[in-house]
Short mmCIF file of C-alpha atoms in Angstrom, two decimals:
data_model
loop_
_atom_site.label_atom_id
_atom_site.label_comp_id
_atom_site.label_asym_id
_atom_site.label_seq_id
_atom_site.Cartn_x
_atom_site.Cartn_y
_atom_site.Cartn_z
CA MET A 82 57.83 38.27 -32.36
CA GLY A 83 57.09 39.37 -29.22
CA ARG A 84 55.08 42.50 -28.75
CA LYS A 85 56.97 45.75 -28.27
CA TYR A 86 56.28 47.38 -24.88
CA ARG A 87 55.51 51.25 -24.52
CA ILE A 88 57.83 52.65 -22.15
CA LEU A 89 56.86 56.97 -20.80
CA VAL A 90 60.04 58.63 -20.28
CA VAL A 91 59.69 61.56 -17.48
CA GLU A 92 62.78 63.60 -17.92
CA ASP A 93 63.68 67.21 -17.61
CA GLU A 94 66.95 67.27 -19.24
CA PRO A 95 66.29 66.59 -23.14
CA LEU A 96 69.75 65.02 -23.95
CA ILE A 97 69.35 62.60 -21.32
CA ALA A 98 65.41 61.92 -22.71
CA GLU A 99 67.22 61.64 -26.18
CA ASP A 100 69.65 59.08 -25.22
CA ILE A 101 67.24 56.64 -22.81
CA SER A 102 64.72 56.95 -25.42
CA GLY A 103 67.50 55.55 -27.39
CA TYR A 104 68.49 53.01 -25.59
CA LEU A 105 64.98 51.58 -25.48
CA ILE A 106 64.53 52.00 -28.95
CA GLU A 107 67.81 49.95 -29.69
CA SER A 108 66.38 47.04 -27.05
CA GLY A 109 63.11 46.52 -29.10
CA PHE A 110 60.88 48.41 -26.81
CA GLU A 111 58.85 51.45 -27.77
CA VAL A 112 58.60 55.20 -26.65
CA ALA A 113 55.05 56.25 -25.93
CA GLY A 114 56.16 59.70 -25.27
CA ILE A 115 58.52 61.93 -23.24
CA ALA A 116 57.59 64.34 -20.60
CA GLU A 117 59.63 66.90 -18.94
CA THR A 118 57.59 68.30 -15.96
CA GLY A 119 55.20 66.12 -13.68
CA GLU A 120 51.73 67.70 -15.18
CA GLU A 121 52.55 66.99 -18.77
CA ALA A 122 53.35 63.19 -17.40
CA LEU A 123 50.04 62.46 -16.14
CA ARG A 124 48.81 63.82 -19.55
CA LEU A 125 50.89 61.76 -21.50
CA ALA A 126 50.28 58.47 -19.51
CA GLU A 127 46.01 59.18 -19.55
CA LYS A 128 46.46 59.50 -23.66
CA THR A 129 49.03 57.18 -24.24
CA GLY A 130 48.30 54.14 -21.47
CA PRO A 131 52.13 52.85 -21.37
CA ASP A 132 53.26 49.69 -19.93
CA ALA A 133 55.71 51.21 -17.94
CA MET A 134 57.15 54.24 -16.71
CA LEU A 135 60.80 55.82 -16.59
CA LEU A 136 60.23 58.65 -13.97
CA ASP A 137 63.11 61.47 -12.47
CA ILE A 138 62.52 61.77 -9.03
CA ASN A 139 63.95 65.73 -9.71
CA LEU A 140 61.93 67.70 -12.16
CA GLY A 141 62.59 71.20 -11.59
CA GLU A 142 59.52 73.33 -10.48
CA GLY A 143 55.82 71.80 -10.22
CA MET A 144 55.29 68.22 -9.43
CA ASP A 145 58.25 66.01 -8.46
CA GLY A 146 58.87 62.69 -9.54
CA VAL A 147 57.48 61.24 -6.27
CA GLU A 148 53.93 62.99 -6.49
CA VAL A 149 53.65 61.71 -10.04
CA ALA A 150 54.42 58.17 -9.11
CA GLY A 151 51.92 58.27 -5.99
CA ILE A 152 49.46 59.36 -8.89
CA ILE A 153 50.44 57.15 -11.38
CA ARG A 154 50.20 53.91 -8.34
CA ASP A 155 46.79 55.17 -7.41
CA ARG A 156 45.24 55.77 -11.12
CA TYR A 157 46.81 53.42 -13.76
CA GLN A 158 48.94 50.85 -11.75
CA ILE A 159 51.99 50.26 -13.87
CA PRO A 160 55.54 49.68 -12.64
CA VAL A 161 57.46 52.90 -12.51
CA VAL A 162 61.62 52.78 -11.97
CA PHE A 163 62.78 55.89 -10.52
CA LEU A 164 65.61 57.69 -11.86
CA THR A 165 67.81 59.93 -9.92
CA SER A 166 71.64 61.41 -9.49
CA HIS A 167 70.94 62.48 -5.97
CA ALA A 168 67.80 62.59 -3.52
CA ASP A 169 68.31 63.35 0.41
CA LYS A 170 66.88 60.96 3.08
CA GLY A 171 63.51 62.74 3.08
CA THR A 172 62.51 62.38 -0.25
CA LEU A 173 64.01 58.68 -0.99
CA GLU A 174 61.45 57.88 2.34
CA ARG A 175 58.64 59.47 0.28
CA ALA A 176 59.71 57.47 -2.68
CA LYS A 177 59.72 54.27 -1.17
CA HIS A 178 55.68 54.55 -0.05
CA THR A 179 54.91 54.82 -3.79
CA LEU A 180 55.87 51.37 -3.91
CA PRO A 181 58.37 51.65 -7.15
CA ALA A 182 59.83 48.65 -9.22
CA GLY A 183 62.84 49.82 -9.08
CA TYR A 184 65.49 52.86 -8.50
CA LEU A 185 68.25 53.76 -10.90
CA LEU A 186 71.25 55.95 -10.10
CA LYS A 187 72.35 58.51 -12.55
CA PRO A 188 74.89 58.19 -14.73
CA PHE A 189 73.97 54.71 -15.55
CA GLU A 190 74.61 52.30 -18.30
CA GLY A 191 72.15 51.24 -20.86
CA ASN A 192 72.31 47.44 -20.11
CA ASP A 193 71.49 48.52 -16.13
CA LEU A 194 68.45 50.52 -17.39
CA MET A 195 67.15 47.83 -20.10
CA THR A 196 67.52 45.49 -17.15
CA SER A 197 65.70 47.35 -14.39
CA LEU A 198 63.30 48.29 -16.79
CA GLU A 199 62.78 44.47 -17.87
CA ILE A 200 62.33 42.81 -14.30
CA ALA A 201 60.11 45.99 -13.36
CA ILE A 202 57.53 44.95 -16.00
CA PHE A 203 58.18 40.98 -15.46
CA ASN A 204 57.47 41.49 -11.88
CA HIS A 205 54.50 43.43 -12.61
CA MET A 206 53.15 40.49 -14.59
CA ARG A 207 53.73 38.25 -12.13
CA LYS A 208 51.66 40.22 -9.09
CA ASN A 209 48.73 40.37 -11.45
CA GLY A 210 48.70 37.02 -11.68
CA ASN A 211 50.24 36.26 -15.01
CA GLU A 212 52.39 33.24 -14.13
CA ILE A 213 54.88 32.11 -16.53
CA SER A 214 54.50 28.28 -17.24
CA GLN A 215 57.72 26.49 -17.56
CA PRO A 216 58.08 23.90 -20.85
CA SER A 217 60.89 21.25 -20.92
CA ILE A 218 63.26 22.05 -23.80
CA GLU A 219 62.04 18.82 -25.77
CA SER A 220 58.90 20.38 -26.59
CA LEU A 221 60.62 23.87 -27.07
CA ASN A 222 63.11 22.62 -29.30
CA HIS A 223 60.27 20.71 -31.45
CA ILE A 224 58.82 23.60 -32.14
CA LEU A 225 61.45 26.59 -32.54
CA PRO A 226 63.52 26.80 -35.78
CA VAL A 227 66.94 26.63 -34.03
CA ALA A 228 67.12 24.26 -30.97
CA LEU A 229 68.23 26.19 -27.57
CA SER A 230 71.33 24.33 -26.01
CA GLN A 231 71.00 23.05 -22.30
CA ARG A 232 72.56 26.37 -21.41
CA GLU A 233 70.17 28.52 -23.13
CA TYR A 234 67.57 26.78 -21.39
CA ASP A 235 68.95 27.19 -17.96
CA LEU A 236 69.32 30.79 -18.46
CA LEU A 237 65.71 31.01 -19.97
CA LEU A 238 64.38 29.63 -16.36
CA GLU A 239 66.36 31.92 -14.48
CA LEU A 240 65.05 34.46 -16.30
CA GLN A 241 61.84 33.42 -15.29
CA SER A 242 62.49 33.75 -11.79
CA GLY A 243 63.30 37.88 -12.50
CA LYS A 244 66.95 37.39 -11.74
CA THR A 245 69.71 39.84 -13.01
CA ASN A 246 72.70 39.07 -14.83
CA LYS A 247 74.69 39.11 -12.11
CA GLU A 248 72.28 36.71 -10.13
CA ILE A 249 71.98 34.51 -13.31
CA GLY A 250 75.72 34.16 -13.57
CA LYS A 251 76.34 33.29 -9.66
CA ALA A 252 73.42 30.72 -10.10
CA LEU A 253 74.88 29.09 -13.53
CA PHE A 254 78.28 29.94 -12.33
CA ILE A 255 79.39 31.74 -15.32
CA SER A 256 80.67 35.20 -16.23
CA ILE A 257 78.26 38.51 -16.38
CA ASN A 258 79.62 38.80 -20.07
CA THR A 259 78.88 34.82 -21.04
CA VAL A 260 75.32 35.29 -19.43
CA LYS A 261 75.18 38.69 -21.79
CA THR A 262 76.00 36.36 -24.55
CA HIS A 263 74.01 33.13 -23.79
CA LEU A 264 70.90 36.00 -23.52
CA GLN A 265 71.87 37.29 -27.08
CA ARG A 266 71.41 34.21 -28.46
CA LEU A 267 68.78 33.03 -26.74
CA PHE A 268 66.81 36.19 -27.68
CA ASP A 269 67.83 35.36 -31.53
CA LYS A 270 66.63 32.08 -31.40
CA LEU A 271 63.34 33.05 -30.20
CA ASP A 272 63.12 36.33 -32.06
CA VAL A 273 62.82 38.98 -29.87
CA HIS A 274 64.55 41.66 -28.01
CA ASN A 275 64.27 41.42 -24.15
CA ARG A 276 63.42 39.80 -21.25
CA THR A 277 59.81 40.30 -21.07
CA GLN A 278 59.55 39.57 -24.95
CA ALA A 279 61.17 36.49 -24.26
CA ILE A 280 58.92 35.28 -21.31
CA PHE A 281 56.07 35.71 -23.89
CA ARG A 282 57.13 34.23 -26.41
CA ILE A 283 57.66 31.38 -24.27
CA ARG A 284 53.91 31.24 -23.28
CA GLU A 285 52.77 31.74 -26.69
CA LEU A 286 54.72 28.55 -27.61
CA SER A 287 53.42 27.03 -24.56
CA LYS A 288 49.74 27.21 -25.88
#
């Protein structure tokens, strides 16, 4: 099974932070920690070395999420996905300069959260020179206990390009629900929980 990616959650509303943590664990991620303030977020980032961060822009008193993201970018170069319920134009302009990996508007669905996070990590991997190989379906099925169908293999190739479920559905001329069904079957056959683990699993099998 692919390794679990460790996510730092920065959210000043405890109930939302708890929901996010539940989504992460159910989807095969590990929660590196939960911070309610910008200062606490920086301490935990230093202590835990997460693979990515889910960061609320509005953190109440003290540093806001944009300030935290700027420091995180300079110190750790890890992908940050902003969470926000509302933000003025000036704040969004500031946020752009931190080069975030994505934005999510509250309230959001668990699937949207996971997709945004997986794509953020995947794109960060590619940006840092971790190119993903593309083995043939024959070579994969020679190794895997349960063979991939042609449709599952096609979907795997789309995953490797960092596409969302909607973009995959459009490329393969199938509905989003069908994409989700094929994704789950693909993950089961690869013995992984999410997109990022699937990509690393393919890399391992290709060596």
